[in-house]
Tab-separated table of N, CA and C in Angstrom:
chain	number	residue	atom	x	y	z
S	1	UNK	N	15.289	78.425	-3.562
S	1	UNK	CA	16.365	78.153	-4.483
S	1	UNK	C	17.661	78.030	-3.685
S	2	UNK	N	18.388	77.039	-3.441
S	2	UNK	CA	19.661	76.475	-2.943
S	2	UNK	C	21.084	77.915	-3.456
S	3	UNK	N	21.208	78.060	-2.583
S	3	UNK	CA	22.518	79.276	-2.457
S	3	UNK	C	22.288	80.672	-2.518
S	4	UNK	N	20.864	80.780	-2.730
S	4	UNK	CA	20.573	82.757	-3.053
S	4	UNK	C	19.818	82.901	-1.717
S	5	UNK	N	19.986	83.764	-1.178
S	5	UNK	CA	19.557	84.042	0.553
S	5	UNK	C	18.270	85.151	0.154
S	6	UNK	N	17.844	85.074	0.925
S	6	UNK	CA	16.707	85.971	1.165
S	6	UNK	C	16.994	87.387	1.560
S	7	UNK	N	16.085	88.223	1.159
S	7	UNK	CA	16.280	89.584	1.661
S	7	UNK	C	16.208	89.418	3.031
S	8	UNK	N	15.299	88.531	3.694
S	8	UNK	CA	15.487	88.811	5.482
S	8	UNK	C	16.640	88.112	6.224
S	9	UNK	N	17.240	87.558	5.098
S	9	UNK	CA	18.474	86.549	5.379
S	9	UNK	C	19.670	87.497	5.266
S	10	UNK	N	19.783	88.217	4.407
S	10	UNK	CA	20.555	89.806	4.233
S	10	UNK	C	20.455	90.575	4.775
S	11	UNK	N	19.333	90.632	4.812
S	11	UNK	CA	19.077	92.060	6.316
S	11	UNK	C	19.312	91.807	7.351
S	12	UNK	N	19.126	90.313	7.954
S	12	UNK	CA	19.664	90.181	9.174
S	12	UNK	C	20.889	90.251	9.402
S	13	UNK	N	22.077	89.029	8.217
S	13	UNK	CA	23.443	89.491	8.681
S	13	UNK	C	23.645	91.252	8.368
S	14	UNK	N	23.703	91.922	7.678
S	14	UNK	CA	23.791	93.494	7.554
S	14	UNK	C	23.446	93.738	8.806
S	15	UNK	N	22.713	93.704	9.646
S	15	UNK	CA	22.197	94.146	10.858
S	15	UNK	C	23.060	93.750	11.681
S	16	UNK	N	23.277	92.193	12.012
S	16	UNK	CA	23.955	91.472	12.922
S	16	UNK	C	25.784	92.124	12.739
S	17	UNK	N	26.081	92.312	11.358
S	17	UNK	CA	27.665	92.892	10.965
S	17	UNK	C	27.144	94.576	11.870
S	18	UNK	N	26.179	95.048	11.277
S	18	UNK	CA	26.162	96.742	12.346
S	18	UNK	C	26.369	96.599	13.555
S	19	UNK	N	25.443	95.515	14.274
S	19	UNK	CA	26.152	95.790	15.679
S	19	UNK	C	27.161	95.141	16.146
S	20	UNK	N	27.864	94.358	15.700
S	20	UNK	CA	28.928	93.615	15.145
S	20	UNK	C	30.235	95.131	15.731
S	21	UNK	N	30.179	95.692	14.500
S	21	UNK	CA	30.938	96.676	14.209
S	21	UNK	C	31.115	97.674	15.440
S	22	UNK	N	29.884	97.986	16.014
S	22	UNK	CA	29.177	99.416	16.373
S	22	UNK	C	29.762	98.570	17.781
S	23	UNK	N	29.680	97.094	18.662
S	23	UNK	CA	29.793	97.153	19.670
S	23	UNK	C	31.338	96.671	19.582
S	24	UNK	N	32.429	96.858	18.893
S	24	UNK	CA	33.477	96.950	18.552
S	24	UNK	C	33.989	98.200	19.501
S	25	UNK	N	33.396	98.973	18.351
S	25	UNK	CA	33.969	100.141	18.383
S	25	UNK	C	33.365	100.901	19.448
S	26	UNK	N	32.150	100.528	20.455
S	26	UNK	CA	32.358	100.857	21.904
S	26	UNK	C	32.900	99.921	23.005
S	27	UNK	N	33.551	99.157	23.008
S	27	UNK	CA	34.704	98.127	23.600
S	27	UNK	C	36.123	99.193	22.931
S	28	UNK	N	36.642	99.284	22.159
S	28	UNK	CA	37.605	100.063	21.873
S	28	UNK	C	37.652	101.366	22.673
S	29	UNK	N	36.549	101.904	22.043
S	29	UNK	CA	36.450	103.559	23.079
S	29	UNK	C	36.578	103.512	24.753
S	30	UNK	N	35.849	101.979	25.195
S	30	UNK	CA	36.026	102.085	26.880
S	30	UNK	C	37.022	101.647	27.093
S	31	UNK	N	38.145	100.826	26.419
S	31	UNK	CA	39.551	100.109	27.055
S	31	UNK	C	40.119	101.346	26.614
S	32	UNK	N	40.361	102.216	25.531
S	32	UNK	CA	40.747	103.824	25.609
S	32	UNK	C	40.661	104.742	26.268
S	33	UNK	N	39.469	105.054	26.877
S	33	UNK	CA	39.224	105.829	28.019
S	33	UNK	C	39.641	105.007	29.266
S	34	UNK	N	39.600	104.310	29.796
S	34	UNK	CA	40.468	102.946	30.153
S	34	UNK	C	42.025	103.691	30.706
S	35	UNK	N	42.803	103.107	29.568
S	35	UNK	CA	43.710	103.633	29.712
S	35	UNK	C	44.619	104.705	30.046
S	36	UNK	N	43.673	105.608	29.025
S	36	UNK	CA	43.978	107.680	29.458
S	36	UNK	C	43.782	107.752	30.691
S	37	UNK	N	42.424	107.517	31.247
S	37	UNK	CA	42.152	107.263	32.597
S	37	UNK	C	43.770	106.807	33.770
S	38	UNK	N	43.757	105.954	33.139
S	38	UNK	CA	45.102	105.814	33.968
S	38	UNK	C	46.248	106.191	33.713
S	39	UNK	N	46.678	106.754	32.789
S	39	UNK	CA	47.802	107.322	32.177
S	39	UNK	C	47.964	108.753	32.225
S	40	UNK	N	46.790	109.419	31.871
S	40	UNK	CA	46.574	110.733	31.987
S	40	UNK	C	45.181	111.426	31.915
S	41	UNK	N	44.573	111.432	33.247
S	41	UNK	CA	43.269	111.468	33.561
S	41	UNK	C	42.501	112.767	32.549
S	42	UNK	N	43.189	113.644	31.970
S	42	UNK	CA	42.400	114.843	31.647
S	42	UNK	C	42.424	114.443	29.952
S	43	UNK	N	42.488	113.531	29.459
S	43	UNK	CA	42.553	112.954	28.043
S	43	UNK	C	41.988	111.774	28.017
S	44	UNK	N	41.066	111.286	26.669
S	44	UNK	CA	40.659	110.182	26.459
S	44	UNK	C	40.451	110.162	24.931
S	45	UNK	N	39.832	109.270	24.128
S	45	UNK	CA	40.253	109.252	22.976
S	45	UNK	C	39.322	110.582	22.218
S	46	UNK	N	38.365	110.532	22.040
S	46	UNK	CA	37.244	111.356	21.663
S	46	UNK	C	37.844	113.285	22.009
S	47	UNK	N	38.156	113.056	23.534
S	47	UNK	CA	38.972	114.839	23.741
S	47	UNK	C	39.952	114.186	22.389
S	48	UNK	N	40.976	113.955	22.565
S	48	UNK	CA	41.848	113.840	21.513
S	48	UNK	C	41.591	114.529	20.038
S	49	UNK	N	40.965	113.682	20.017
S	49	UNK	CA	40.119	113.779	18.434
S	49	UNK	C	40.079	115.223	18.587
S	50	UNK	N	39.220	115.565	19.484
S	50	UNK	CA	38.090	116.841	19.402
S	50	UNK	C	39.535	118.063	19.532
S	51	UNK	N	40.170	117.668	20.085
S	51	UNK	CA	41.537	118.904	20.269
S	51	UNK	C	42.376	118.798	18.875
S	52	UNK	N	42.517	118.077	18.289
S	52	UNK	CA	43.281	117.813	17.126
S	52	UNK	C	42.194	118.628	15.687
S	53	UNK	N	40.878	118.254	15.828
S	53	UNK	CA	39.907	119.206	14.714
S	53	UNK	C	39.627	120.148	14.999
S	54	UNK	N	39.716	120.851	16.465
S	54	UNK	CA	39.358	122.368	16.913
S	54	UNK	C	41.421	122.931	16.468
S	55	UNK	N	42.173	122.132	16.548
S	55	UNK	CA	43.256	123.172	16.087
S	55	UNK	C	43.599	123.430	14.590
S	56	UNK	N	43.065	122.392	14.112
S	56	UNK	CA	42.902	122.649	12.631
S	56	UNK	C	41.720	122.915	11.883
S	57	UNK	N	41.044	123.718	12.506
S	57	UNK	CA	40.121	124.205	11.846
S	57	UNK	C	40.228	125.932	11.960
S	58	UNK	N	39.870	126.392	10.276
S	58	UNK	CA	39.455	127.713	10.423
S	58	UNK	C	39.089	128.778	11.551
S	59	UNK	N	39.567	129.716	12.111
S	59	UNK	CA	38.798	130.490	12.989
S	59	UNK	C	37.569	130.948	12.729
S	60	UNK	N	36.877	131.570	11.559
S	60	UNK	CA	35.845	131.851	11.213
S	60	UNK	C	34.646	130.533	11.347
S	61	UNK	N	35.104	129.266	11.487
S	61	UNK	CA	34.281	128.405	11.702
S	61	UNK	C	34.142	128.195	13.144
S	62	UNK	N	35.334	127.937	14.084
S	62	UNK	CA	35.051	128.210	15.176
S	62	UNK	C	34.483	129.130	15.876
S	63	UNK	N	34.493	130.864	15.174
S	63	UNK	CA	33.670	131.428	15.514
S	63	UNK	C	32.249	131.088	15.458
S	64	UNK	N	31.842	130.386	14.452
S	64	UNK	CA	30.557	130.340	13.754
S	64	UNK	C	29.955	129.161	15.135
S	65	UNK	N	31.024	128.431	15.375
S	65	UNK	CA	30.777	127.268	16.051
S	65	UNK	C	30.116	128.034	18.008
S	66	UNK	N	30.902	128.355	18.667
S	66	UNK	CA	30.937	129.594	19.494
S	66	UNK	C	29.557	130.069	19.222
S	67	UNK	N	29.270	130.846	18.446
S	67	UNK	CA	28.239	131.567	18.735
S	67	UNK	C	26.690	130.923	17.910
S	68	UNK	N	26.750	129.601	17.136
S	68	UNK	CA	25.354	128.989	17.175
S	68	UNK	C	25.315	128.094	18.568
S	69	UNK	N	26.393	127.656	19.042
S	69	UNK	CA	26.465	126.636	20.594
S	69	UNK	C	26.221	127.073	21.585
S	70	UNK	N	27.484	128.205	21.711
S	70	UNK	CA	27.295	128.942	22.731
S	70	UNK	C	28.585	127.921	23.196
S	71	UNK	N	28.152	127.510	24.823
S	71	UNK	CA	28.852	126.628	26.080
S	71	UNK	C	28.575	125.161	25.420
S	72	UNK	N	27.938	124.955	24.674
S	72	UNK	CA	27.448	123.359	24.384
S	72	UNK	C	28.348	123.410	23.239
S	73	UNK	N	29.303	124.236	22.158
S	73	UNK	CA	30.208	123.394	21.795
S	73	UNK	C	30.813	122.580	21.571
S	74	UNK	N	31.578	122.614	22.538
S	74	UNK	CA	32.644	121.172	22.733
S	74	UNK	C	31.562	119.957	22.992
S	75	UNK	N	30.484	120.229	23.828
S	75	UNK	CA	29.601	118.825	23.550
S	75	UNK	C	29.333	118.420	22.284
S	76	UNK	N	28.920	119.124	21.179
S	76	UNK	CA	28.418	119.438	20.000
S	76	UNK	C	29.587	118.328	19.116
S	77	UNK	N	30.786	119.156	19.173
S	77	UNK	CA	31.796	118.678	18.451
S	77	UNK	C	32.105	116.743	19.379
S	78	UNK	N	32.194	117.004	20.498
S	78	UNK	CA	32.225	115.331	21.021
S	78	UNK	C	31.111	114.650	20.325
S	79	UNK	N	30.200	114.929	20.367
S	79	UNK	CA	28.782	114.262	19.682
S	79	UNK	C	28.576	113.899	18.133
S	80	UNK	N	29.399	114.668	17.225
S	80	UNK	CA	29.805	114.928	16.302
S	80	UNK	C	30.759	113.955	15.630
S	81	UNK	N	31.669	113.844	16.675
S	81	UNK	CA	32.683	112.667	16.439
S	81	UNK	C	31.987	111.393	16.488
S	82	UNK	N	31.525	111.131	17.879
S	82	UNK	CA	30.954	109.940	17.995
S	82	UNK	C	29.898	109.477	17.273
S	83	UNK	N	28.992	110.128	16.818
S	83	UNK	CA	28.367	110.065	15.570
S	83	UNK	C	29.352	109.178	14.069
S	84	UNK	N	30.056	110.194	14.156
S	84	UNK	CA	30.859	109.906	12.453
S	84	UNK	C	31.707	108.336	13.030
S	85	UNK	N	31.940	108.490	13.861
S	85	UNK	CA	32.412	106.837	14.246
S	85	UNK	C	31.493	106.017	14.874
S	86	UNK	N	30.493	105.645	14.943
S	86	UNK	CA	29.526	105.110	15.047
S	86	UNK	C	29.382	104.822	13.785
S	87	UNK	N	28.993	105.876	13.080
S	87	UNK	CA	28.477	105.679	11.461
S	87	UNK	C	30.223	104.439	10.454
S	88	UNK	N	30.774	105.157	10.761
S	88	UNK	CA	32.252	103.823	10.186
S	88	UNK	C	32.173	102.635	11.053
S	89	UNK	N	32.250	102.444	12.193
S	89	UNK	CA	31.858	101.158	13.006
S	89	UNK	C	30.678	100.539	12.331
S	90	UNK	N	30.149	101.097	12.143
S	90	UNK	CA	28.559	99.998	11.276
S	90	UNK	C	28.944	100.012	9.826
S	91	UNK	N	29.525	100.920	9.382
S	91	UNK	CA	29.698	100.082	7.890
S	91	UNK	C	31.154	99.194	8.028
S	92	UNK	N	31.899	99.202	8.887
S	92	UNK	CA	32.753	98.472	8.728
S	92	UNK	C	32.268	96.936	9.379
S	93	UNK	N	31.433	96.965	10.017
S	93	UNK	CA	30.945	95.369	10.798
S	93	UNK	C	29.705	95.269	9.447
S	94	UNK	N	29.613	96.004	8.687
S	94	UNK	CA	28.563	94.734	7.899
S	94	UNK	C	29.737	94.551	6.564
S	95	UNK	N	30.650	95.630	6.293
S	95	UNK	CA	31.525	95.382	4.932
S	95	UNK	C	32.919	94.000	5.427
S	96	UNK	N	33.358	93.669	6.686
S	96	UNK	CA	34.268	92.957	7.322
S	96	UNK	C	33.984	91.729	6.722
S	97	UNK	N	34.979	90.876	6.467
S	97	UNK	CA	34.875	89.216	6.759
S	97	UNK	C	34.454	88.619	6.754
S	98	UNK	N	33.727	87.384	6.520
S	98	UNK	CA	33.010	86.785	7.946
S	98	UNK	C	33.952	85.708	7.784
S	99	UNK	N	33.528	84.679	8.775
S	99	UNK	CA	34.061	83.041	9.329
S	99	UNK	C	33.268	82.306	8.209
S	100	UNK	N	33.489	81.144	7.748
S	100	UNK	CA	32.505	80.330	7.062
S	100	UNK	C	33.290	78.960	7.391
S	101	UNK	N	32.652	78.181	7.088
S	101	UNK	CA	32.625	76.565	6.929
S	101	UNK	C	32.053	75.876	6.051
S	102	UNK	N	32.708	74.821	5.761
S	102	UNK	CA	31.740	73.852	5.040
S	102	UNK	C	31.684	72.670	5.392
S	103	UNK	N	30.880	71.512	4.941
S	103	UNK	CA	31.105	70.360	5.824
S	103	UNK	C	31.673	69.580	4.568
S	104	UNK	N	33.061	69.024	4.864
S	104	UNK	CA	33.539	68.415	3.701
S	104	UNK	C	33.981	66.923	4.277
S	105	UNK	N	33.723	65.506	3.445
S	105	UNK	CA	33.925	64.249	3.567
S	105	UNK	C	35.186	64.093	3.232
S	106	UNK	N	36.358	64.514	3.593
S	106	UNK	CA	37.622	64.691	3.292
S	106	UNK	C	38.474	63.008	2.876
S	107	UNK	N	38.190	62.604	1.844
S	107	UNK	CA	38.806	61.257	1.263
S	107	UNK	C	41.210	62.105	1.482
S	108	UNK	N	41.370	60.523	1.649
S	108	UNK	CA	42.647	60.564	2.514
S	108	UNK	C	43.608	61.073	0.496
S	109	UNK	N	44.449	61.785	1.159
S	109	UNK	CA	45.576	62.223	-0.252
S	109	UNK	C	45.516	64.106	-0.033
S	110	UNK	N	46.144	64.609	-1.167
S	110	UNK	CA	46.556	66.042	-1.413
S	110	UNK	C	45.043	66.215	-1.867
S	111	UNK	N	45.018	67.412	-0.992
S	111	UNK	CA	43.686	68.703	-1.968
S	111	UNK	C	44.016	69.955	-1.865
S	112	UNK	N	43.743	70.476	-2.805
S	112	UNK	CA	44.189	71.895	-2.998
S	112	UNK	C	42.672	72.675	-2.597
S	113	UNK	N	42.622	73.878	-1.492
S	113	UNK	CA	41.043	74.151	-1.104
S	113	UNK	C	41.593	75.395	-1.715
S	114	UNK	N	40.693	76.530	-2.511
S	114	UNK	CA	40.232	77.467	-2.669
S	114	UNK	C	39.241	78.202	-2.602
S	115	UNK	N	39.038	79.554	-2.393
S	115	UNK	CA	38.420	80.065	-2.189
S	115	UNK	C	38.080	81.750	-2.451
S	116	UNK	N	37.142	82.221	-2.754
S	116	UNK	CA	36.692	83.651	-3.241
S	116	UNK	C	35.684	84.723	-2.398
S	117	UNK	N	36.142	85.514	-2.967
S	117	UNK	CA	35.085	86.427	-1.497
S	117	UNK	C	34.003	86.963	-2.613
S	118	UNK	N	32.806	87.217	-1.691
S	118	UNK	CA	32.037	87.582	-2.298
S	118	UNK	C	31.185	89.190	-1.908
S	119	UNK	N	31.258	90.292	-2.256
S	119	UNK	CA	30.531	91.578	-1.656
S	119	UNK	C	29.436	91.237	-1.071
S	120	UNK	N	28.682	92.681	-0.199
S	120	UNK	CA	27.708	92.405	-0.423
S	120	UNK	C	26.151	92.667	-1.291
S	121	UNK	N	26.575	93.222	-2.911
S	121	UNK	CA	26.035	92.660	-3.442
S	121	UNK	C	26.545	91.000	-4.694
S	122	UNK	N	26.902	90.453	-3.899
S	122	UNK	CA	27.233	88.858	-4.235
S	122	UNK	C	28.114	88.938	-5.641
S	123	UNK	N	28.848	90.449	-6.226
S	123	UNK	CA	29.826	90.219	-6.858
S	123	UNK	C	30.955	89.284	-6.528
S	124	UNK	N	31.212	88.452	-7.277
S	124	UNK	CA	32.852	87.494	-6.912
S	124	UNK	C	33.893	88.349	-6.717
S	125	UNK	N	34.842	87.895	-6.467
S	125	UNK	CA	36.232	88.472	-6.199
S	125	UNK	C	37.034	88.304	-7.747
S	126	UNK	N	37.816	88.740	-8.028
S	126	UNK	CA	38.475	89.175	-9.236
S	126	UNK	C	39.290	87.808	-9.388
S	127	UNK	N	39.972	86.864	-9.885
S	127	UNK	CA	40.512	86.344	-10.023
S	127	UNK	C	42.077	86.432	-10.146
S	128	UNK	N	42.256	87.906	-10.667
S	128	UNK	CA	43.666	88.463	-10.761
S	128	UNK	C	44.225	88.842	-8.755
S	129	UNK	N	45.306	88.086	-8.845
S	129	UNK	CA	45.817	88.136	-7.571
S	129	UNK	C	46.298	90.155	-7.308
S	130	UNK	N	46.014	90.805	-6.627
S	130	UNK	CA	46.936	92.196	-6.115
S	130	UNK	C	47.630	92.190	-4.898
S	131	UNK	N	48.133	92.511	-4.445
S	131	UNK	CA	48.775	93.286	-3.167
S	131	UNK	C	47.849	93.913	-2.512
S	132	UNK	N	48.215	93.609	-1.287
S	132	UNK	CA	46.600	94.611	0.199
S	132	UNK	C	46.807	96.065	-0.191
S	133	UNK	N	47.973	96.461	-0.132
S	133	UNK	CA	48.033	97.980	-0.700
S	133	UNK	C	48.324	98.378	-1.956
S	134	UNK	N	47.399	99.659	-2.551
S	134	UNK	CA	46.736	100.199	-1.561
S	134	UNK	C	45.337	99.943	-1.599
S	135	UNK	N	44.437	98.909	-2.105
S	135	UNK	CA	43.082	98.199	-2.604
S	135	UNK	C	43.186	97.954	-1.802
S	136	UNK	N	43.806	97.104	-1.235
S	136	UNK	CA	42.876	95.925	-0.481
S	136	UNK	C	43.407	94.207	-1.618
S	137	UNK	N	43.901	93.419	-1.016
S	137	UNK	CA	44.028	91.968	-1.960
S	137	UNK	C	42.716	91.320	-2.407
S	138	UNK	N	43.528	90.644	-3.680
S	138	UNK	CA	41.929	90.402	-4.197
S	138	UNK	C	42.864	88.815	-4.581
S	139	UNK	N	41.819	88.107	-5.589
S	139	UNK	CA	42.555	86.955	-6.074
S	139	UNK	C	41.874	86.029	-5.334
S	140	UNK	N	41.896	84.368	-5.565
S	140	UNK	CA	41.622	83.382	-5.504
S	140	UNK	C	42.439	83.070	-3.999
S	141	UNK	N	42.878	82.660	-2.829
S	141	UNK	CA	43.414	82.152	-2.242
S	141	UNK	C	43.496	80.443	-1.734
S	142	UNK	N	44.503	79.941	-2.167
S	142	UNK	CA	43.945	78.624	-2.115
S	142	UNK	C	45.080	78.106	-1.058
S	143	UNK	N	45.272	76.726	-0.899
S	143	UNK	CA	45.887	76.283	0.300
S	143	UNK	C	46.167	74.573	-0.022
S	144	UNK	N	47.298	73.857	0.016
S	144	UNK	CA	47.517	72.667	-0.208
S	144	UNK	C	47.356	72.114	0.782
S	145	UNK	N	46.456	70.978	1.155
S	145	UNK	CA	46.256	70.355	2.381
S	145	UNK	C	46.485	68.611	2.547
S	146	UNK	N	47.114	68.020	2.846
S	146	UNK	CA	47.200	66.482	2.773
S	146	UNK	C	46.303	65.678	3.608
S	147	UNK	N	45.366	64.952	3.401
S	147	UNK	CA	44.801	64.289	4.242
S	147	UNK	C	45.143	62.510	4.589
S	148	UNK	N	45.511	62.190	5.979
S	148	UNK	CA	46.396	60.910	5.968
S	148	UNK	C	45.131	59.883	6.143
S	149	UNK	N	45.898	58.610	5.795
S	149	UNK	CA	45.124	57.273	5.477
S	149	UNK	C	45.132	56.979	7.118
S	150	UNK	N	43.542	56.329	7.169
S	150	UNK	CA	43.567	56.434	8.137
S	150	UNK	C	43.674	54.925	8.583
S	151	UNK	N	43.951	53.829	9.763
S	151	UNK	CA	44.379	52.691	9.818
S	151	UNK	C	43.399	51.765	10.463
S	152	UNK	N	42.347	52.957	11.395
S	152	UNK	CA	41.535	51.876	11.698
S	152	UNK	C	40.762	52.521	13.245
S	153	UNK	N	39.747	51.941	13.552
S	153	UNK	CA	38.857	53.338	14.734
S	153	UNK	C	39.224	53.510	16.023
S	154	UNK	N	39.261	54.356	16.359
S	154	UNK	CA	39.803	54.242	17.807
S	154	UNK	C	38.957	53.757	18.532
């Protein structure tokens, strides 16, 4: 049936958006460590993190933390992080964007192109225009385009 994709046609982009996402967001982490590296060798993004949730957290949890770890702690909690961002890197590379095209026979004059997003379960986009914040924009986006007469082949 012309326009409804297949489950292996879905599963693949979903897959292809995960690592999409996931090898994002380890290109980010190495030009970060990257940088700290050169800026200030005893910091990188992940310590960061991990120093910012060990100071705001409960003592009774850090105790708790301490004595099921032991010395493996702070690995625990690094592992922990990278986990939970791993896990947002993959839903954000299959929930993102994509590029599309179409192949259009563009006759010469004004066209107005529009266009709608679609989830991924293939709900449309709302028609009522919003503001990015704090949703996210929704609405139709369209675009006036002129196409010129053309005079003859090169």
């Amino acid at each position: 049936m012309a326009g409804v994709s297949s489950f292996s046609d879905t599963f693949s982009r979903a897959a292809r958006g995960a690592l999409t996402g996931l090898l994002a967001a380890f290109t980010a982490l190495a030009v970060a460590k990257l940088v700290a590296g050169l800026v200030r060798p005893a910091t990188g993004p992940v310590t960061v993190v991990g120093g910012a949730v060990t100071d705001r957290t409960r003592a009774v949890v850090k105790d708790f933390a301490i004595s099921t770890f032991g010395e493996n702690d702070k690995a625990v909690l690094r592992l922990g992080i990278l986990m939970v961002l791993a896990d947002l890197a993959r839903q954000a590379g299959v929930d993102t964007w994509r590029q599309w095209s179409y192949p259009w026979q563009a006759t010469p004059g004004g066209h107005t192109i529009t266009v709608r997003a679609t989830d991924g379960t293939r709900t449309v986009q709302t028609e009522q225009r919003t503001r990015t914040i704090p949703d996210g924009a929704s609405g139709r986006h369209s675009v006036f385009v002129t196409v010129p007469q053309t005079t003859g082949t090169a």
